[in-house]
PDB file of C-alpha atoms in Angstrom:
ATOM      1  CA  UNK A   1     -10.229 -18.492 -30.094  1.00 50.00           C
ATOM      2  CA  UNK A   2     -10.798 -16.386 -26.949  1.00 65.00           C
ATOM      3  CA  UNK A   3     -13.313 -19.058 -25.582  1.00 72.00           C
ATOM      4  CA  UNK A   4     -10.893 -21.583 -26.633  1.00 74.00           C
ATOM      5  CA  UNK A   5      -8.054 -20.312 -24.196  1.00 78.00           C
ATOM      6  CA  UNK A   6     -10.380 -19.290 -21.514  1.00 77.00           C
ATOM      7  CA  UNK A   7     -11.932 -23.078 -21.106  1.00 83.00           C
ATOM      8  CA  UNK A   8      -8.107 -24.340 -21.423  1.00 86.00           C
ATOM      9  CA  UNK A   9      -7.422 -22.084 -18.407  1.00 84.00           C
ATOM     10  CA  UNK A  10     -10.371 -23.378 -16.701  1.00 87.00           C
ATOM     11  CA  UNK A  11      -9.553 -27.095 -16.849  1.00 90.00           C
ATOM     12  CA  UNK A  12      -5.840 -26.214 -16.666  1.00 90.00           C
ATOM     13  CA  UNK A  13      -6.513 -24.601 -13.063  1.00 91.00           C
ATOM     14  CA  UNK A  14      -9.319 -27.394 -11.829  1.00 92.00           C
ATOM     15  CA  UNK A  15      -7.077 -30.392 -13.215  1.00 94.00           C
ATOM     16  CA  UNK A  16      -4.128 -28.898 -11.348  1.00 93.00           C
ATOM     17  CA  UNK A  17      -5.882 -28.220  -8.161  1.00 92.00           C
ATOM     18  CA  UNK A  18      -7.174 -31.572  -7.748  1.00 94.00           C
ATOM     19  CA  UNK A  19      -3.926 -33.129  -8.690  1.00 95.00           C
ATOM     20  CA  UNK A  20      -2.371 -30.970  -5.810  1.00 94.00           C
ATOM     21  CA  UNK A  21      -5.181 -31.802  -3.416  1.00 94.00           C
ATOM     22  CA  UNK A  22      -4.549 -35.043  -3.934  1.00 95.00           C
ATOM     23  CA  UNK A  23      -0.736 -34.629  -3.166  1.00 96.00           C
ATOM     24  CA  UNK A  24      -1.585 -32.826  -0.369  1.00 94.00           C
ATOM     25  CA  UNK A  25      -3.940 -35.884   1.108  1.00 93.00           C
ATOM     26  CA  UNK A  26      -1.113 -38.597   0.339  1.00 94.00           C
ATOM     27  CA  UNK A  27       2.081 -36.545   1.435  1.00 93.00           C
ATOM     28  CA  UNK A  28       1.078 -34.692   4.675  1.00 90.00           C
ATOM     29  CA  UNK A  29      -2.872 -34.998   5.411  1.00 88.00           C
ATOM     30  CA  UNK A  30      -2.328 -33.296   8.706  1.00 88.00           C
ATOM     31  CA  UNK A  31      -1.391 -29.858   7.059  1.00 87.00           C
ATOM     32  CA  UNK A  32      -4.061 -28.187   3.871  1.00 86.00           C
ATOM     33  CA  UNK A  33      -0.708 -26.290   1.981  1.00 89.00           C
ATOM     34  CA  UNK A  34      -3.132 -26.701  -1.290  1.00 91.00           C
ATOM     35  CA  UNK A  35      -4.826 -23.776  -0.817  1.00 86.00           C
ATOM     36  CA  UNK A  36      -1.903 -21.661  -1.357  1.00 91.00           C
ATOM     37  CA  UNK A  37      -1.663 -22.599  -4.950  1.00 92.00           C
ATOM     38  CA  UNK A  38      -4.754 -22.873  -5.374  1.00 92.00           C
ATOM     39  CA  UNK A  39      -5.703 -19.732  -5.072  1.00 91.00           C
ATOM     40  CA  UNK A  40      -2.859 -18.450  -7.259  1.00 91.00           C
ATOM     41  CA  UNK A  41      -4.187 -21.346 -10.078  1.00 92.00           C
ATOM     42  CA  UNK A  42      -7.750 -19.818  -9.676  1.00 90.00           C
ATOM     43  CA  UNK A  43      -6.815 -16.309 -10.987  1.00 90.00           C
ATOM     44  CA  UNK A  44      -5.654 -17.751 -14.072  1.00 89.00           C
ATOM     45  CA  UNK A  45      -8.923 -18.452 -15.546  1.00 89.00           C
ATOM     46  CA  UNK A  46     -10.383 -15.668 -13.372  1.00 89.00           C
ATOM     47  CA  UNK A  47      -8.339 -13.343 -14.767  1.00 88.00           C
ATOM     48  CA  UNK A  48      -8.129 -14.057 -18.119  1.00 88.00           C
ATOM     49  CA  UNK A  49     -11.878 -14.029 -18.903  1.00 88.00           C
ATOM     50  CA  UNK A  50     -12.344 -10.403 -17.463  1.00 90.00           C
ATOM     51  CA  UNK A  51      -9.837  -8.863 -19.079  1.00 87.00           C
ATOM     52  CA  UNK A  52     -10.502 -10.259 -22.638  1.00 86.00           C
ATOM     53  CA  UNK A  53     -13.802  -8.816 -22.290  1.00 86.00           C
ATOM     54  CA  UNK A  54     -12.529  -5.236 -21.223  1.00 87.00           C
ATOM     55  CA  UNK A  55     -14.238  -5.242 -17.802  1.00 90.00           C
ATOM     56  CA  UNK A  56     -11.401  -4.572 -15.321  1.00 91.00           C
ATOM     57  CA  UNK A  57     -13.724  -2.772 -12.966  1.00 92.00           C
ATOM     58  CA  UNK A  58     -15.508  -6.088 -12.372  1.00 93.00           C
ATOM     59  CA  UNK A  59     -11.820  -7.851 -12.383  1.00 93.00           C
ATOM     60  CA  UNK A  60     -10.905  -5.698  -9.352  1.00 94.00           C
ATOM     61  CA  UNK A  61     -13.972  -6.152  -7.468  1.00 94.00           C
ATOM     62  CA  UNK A  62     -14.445 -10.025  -7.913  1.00 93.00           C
ATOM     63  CA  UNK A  63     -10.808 -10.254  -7.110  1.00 93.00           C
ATOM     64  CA  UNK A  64     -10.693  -8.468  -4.348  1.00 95.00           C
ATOM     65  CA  UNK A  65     -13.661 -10.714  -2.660  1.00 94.00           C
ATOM     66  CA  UNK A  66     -11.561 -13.593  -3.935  1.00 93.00           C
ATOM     67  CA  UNK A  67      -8.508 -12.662  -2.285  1.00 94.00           C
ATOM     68  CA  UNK A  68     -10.299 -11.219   1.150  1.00 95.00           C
ATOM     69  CA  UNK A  69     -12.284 -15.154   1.377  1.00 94.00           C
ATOM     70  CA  UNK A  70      -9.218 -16.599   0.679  1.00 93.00           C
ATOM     71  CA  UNK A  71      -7.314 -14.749   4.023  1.00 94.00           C
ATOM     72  CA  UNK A  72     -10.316 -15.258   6.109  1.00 95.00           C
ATOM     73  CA  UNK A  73      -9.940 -18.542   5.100  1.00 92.00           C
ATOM     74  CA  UNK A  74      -6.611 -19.134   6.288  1.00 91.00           C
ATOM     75  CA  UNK A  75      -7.212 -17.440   8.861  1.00 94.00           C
ATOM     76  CA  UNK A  76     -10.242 -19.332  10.272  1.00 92.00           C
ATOM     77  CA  UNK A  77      -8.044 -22.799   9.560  1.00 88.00           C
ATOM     78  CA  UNK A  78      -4.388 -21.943  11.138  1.00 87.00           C
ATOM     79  CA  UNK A  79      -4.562 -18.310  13.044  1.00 87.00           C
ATOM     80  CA  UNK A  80      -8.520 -18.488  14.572  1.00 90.00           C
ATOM     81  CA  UNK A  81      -7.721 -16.489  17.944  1.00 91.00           C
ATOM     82  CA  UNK A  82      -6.491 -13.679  16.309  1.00 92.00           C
ATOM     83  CA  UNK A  83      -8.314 -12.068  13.511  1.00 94.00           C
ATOM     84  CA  UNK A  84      -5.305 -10.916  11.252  1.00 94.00           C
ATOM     85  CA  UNK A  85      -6.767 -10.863   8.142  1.00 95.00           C
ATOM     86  CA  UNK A  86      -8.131  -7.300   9.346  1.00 95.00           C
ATOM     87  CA  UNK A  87      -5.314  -5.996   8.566  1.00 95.00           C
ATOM     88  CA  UNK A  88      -5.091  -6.641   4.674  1.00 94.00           C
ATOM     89  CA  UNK A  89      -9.089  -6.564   4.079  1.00 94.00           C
ATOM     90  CA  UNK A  90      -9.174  -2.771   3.709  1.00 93.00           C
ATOM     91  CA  UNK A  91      -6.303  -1.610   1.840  1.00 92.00           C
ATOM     92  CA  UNK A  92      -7.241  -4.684  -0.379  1.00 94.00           C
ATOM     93  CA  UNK A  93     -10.837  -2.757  -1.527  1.00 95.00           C
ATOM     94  CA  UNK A  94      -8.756   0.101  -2.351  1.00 93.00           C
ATOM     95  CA  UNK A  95      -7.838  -1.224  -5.752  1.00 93.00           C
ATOM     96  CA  UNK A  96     -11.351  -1.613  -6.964  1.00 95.00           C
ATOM     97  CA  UNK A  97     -12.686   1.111  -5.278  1.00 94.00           C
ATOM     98  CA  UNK A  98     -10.319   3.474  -7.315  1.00 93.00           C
ATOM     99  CA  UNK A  99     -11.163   1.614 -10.112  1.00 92.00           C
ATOM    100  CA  UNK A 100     -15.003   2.516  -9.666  1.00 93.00           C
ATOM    101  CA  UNK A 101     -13.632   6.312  -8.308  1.00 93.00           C
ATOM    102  CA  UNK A 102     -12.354   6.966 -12.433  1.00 89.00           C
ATOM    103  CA  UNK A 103     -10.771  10.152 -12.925  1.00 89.00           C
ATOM    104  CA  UNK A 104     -11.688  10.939  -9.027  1.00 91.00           C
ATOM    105  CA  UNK A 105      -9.173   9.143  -7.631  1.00 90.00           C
ATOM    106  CA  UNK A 106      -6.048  10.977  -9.133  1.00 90.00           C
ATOM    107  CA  UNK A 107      -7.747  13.965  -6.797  1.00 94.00           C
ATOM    108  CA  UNK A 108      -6.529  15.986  -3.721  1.00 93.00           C
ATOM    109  CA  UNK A 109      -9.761  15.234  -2.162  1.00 94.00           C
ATOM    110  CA  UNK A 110      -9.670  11.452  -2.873  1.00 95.00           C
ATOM    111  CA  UNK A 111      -5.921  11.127  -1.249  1.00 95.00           C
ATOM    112  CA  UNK A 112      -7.175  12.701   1.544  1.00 95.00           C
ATOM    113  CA  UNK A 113     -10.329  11.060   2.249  1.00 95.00           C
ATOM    114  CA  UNK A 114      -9.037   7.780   1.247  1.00 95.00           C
ATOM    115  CA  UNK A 115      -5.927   8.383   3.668  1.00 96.00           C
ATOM    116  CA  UNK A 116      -8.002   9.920   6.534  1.00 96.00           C
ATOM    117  CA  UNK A 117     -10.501   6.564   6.201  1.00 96.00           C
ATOM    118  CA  UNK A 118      -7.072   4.492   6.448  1.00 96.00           C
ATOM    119  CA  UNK A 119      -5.815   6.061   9.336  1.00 97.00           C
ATOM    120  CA  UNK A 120      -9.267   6.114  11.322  1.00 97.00           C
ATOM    121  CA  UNK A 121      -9.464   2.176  10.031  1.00 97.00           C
ATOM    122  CA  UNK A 122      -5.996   1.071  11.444  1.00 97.00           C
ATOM    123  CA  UNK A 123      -6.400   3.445  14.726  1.00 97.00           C
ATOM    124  CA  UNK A 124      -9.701   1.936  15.467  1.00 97.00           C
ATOM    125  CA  UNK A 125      -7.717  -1.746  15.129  1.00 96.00           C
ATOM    126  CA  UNK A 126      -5.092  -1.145  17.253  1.00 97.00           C
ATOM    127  CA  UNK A 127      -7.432   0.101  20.069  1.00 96.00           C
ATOM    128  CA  UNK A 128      -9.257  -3.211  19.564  1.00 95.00           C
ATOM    129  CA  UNK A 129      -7.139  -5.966  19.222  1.00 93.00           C
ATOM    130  CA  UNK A 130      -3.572  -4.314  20.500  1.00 92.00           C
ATOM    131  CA  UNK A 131      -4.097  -1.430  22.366  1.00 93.00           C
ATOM    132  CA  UNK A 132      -0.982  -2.445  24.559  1.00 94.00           C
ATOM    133  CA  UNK A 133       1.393  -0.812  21.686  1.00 94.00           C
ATOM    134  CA  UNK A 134       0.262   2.589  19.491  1.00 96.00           C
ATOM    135  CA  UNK A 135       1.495   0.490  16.098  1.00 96.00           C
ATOM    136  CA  UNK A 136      -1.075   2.734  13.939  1.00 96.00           C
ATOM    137  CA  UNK A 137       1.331   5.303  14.075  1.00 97.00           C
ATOM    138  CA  UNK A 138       3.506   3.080  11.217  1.00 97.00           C
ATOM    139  CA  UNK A 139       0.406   2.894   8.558  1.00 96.00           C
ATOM    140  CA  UNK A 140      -0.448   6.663   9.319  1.00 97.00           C
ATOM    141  CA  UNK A 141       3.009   7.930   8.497  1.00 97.00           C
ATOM    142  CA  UNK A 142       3.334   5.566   5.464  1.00 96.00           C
ATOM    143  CA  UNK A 143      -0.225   6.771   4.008  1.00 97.00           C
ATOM    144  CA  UNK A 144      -0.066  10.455   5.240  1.00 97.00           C
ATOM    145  CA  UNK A 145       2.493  11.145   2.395  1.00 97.00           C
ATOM    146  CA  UNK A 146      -0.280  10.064  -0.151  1.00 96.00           C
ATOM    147  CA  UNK A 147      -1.837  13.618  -0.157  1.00 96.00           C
ATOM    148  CA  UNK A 148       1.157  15.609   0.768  1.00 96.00           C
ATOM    149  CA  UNK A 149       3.228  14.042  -2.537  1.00 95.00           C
ATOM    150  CA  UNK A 150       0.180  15.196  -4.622  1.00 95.00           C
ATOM    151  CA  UNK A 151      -0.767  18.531  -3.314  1.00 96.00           C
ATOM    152  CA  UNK A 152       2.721  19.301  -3.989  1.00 94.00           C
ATOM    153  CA  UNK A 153       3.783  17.495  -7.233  1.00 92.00           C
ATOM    154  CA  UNK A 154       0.865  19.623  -8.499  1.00 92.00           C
ATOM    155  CA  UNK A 155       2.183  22.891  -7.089  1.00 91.00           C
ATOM    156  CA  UNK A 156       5.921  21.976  -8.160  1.00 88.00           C
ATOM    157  CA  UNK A 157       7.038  23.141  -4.897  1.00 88.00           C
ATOM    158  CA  UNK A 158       9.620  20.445  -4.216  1.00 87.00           C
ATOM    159  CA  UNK A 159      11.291  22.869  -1.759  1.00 88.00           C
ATOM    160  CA  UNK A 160       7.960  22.801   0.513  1.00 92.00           C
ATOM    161  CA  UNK A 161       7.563  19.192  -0.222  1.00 94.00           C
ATOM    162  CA  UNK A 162      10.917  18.777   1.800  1.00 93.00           C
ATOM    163  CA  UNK A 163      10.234  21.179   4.259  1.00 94.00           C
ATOM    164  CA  UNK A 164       7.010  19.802   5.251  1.00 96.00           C
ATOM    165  CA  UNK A 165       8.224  16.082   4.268  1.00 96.00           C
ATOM    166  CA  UNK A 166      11.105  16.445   6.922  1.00 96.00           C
ATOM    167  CA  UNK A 167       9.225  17.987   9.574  1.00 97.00           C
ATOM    168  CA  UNK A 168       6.416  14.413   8.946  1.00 97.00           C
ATOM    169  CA  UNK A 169       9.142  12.245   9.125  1.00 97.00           C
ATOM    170  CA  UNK A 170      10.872  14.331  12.339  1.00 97.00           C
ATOM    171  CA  UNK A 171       7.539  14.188  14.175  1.00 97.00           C
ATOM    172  CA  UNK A 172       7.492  10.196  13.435  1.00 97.00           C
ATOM    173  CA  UNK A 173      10.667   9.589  14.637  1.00 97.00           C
ATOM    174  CA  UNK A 174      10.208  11.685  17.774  1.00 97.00           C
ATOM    175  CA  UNK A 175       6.824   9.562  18.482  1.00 96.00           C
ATOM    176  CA  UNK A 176       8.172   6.114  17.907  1.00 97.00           C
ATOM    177  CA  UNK A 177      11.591   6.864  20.186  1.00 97.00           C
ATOM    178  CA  UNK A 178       8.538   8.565  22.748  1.00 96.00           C
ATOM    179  CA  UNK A 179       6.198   5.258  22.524  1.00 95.00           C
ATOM    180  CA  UNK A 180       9.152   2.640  22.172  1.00 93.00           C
ATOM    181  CA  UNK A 181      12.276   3.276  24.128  1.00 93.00           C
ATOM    182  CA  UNK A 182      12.039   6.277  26.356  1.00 92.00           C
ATOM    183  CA  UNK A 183      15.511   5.462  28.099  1.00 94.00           C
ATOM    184  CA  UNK A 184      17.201   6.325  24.901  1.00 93.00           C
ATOM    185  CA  UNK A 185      17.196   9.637  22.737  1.00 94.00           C
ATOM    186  CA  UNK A 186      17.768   7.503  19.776  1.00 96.00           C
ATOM    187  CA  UNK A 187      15.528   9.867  17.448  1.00 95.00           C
ATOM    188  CA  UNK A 188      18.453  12.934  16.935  1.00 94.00           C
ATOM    189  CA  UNK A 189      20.441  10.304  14.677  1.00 95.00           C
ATOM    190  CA  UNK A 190      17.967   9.744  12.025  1.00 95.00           C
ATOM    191  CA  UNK A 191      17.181  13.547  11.971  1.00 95.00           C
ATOM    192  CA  UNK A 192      20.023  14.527  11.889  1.00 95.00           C
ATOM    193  CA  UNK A 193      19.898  13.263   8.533  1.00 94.00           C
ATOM    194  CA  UNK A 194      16.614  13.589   7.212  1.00 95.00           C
ATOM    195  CA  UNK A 195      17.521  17.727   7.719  1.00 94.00           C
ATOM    196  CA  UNK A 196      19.948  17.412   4.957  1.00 93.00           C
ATOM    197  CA  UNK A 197      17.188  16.788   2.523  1.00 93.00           C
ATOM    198  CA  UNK A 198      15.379  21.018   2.973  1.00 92.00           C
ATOM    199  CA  UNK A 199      18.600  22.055   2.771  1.00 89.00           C
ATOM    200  CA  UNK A 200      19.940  19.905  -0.319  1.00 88.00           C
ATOM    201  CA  UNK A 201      16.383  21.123  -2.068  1.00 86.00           C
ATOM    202  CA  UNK A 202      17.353  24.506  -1.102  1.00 84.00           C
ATOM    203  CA  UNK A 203      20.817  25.030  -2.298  1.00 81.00           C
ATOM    204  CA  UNK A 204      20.447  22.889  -5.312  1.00 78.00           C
ATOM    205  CA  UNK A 205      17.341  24.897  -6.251  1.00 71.00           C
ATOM    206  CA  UNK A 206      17.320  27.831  -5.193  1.00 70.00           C
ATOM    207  CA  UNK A 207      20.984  28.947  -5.242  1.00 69.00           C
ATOM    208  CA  UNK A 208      21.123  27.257  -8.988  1.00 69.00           C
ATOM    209  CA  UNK A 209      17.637  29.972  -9.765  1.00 67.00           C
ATOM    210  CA  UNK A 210      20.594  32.212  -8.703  1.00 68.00           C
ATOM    211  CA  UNK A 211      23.084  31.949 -10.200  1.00 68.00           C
ATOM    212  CA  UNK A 212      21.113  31.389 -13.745  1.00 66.00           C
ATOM    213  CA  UNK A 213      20.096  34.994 -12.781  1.00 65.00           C
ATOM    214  CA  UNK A 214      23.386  36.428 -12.202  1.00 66.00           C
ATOM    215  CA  UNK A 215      24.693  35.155 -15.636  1.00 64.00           C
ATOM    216  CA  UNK A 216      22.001  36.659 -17.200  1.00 65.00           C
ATOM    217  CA  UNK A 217      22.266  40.554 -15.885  1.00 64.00           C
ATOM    218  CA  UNK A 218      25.781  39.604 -16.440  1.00 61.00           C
ATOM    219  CA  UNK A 219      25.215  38.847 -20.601  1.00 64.00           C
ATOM    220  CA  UNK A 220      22.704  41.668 -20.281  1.00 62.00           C
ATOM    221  CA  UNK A 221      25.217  43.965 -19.010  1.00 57.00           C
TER     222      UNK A 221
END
């Protein structure tokens, strides 16, 4: 039954790629839009015959490939002077790569290897294709609160969380006003707000701790 639905998938996908290919010839040679759902009609079958046999590791990695041809591919056709497809090939071999990783990648040390590696990979990017703007700075605040939300989910310190989250997202604000528009202190407005967070965490925590004390000598008493 299983072989059944995978071959159905199969000659689904190649019967409707060719039937959109040959839209795509007839209605506007000048411009390949097949490829787009073609790509999307190829993970059908793809799909479907590594997961019935259990091997998702494999899934991810022949996937991934699949996907990272596939951009270089548009690329090469529509965008050729500028190699953007840089930019999604390496977060893209983070899904199989965790896959292969197991139980290592719900680690401390995997976060912050794997976040440290992003970082360096974006930084060295930006140097070499658009060094005329810092941009890296937006991926390494996005993935630097990777580690940070596990080191302290696993310590259950959601007061430090905020105190250390707010003072990430102050420095990243500060930066981006620094880098993008000098002439204006823009960067106090967003703070401004992002310091209510420590101080929610602390009144709403803390102060609660508290006053659940207070009751208590209070019954004791």
């Amino acid at each position: 039954m299983d072989r059944h639905r995978i071959g159905f998938a199969f000659i689904g996908s190649l019967m409707s790629i060719i039937f959109l290919m040959i839209v795509n010839y007839l209605t506007s040679p000048n411009y390949l839009w097949f490829f787009y759902p073609a790509f999307v009609l190829l993970l059908w079958p793809i799909s479907l015959f590594f997961i019935k046999k259990g091997q998702y590791k494999q899934h991810a990695l022949f996937v991934c490939i699949l996907l990272i041809v596939f951009l270089i591919t548009i690329n090469t056709i529509y965008f050729p002077v500028h190699p953007w497809f840089l930019y999604a090939a390496f977060p893209i071999t983070w899904w199989p790569i965790s896959l292969f990783c197991g139980s290592k990648a719900k680690t401390l040390a995997f976060a912050f290897f794997g976040s440290m590696s992003i970082i360096l990979y974006y930084s060295i990017l930006n140097a070499a294709l658009s060094p005329q703007y810092p941009w890296a700075i937006y991926p390494t605040f996005a993935v630097l609160w990777w580690p940070l939300a596990l080191y302290y989910a696993r310590q259950k310190n959601h007061f430090g969380f905020s105190v250390v989250g707010s003072l990430l997202t102050i420095l990243f604000f500060i930066i981006v006003n620094a880098v993008s528009s000098p002439q204006t202190i823009w960067a106090i407005y967003p703070i401004f707000l992002v310091l209510w967070w420590p101080l929610a965490t602390y009144y709403f925590h803390f102060k609660r701790e508290e006053l659940q004390n207070q009751n208590k000598k209070l019954q004791h008493d």
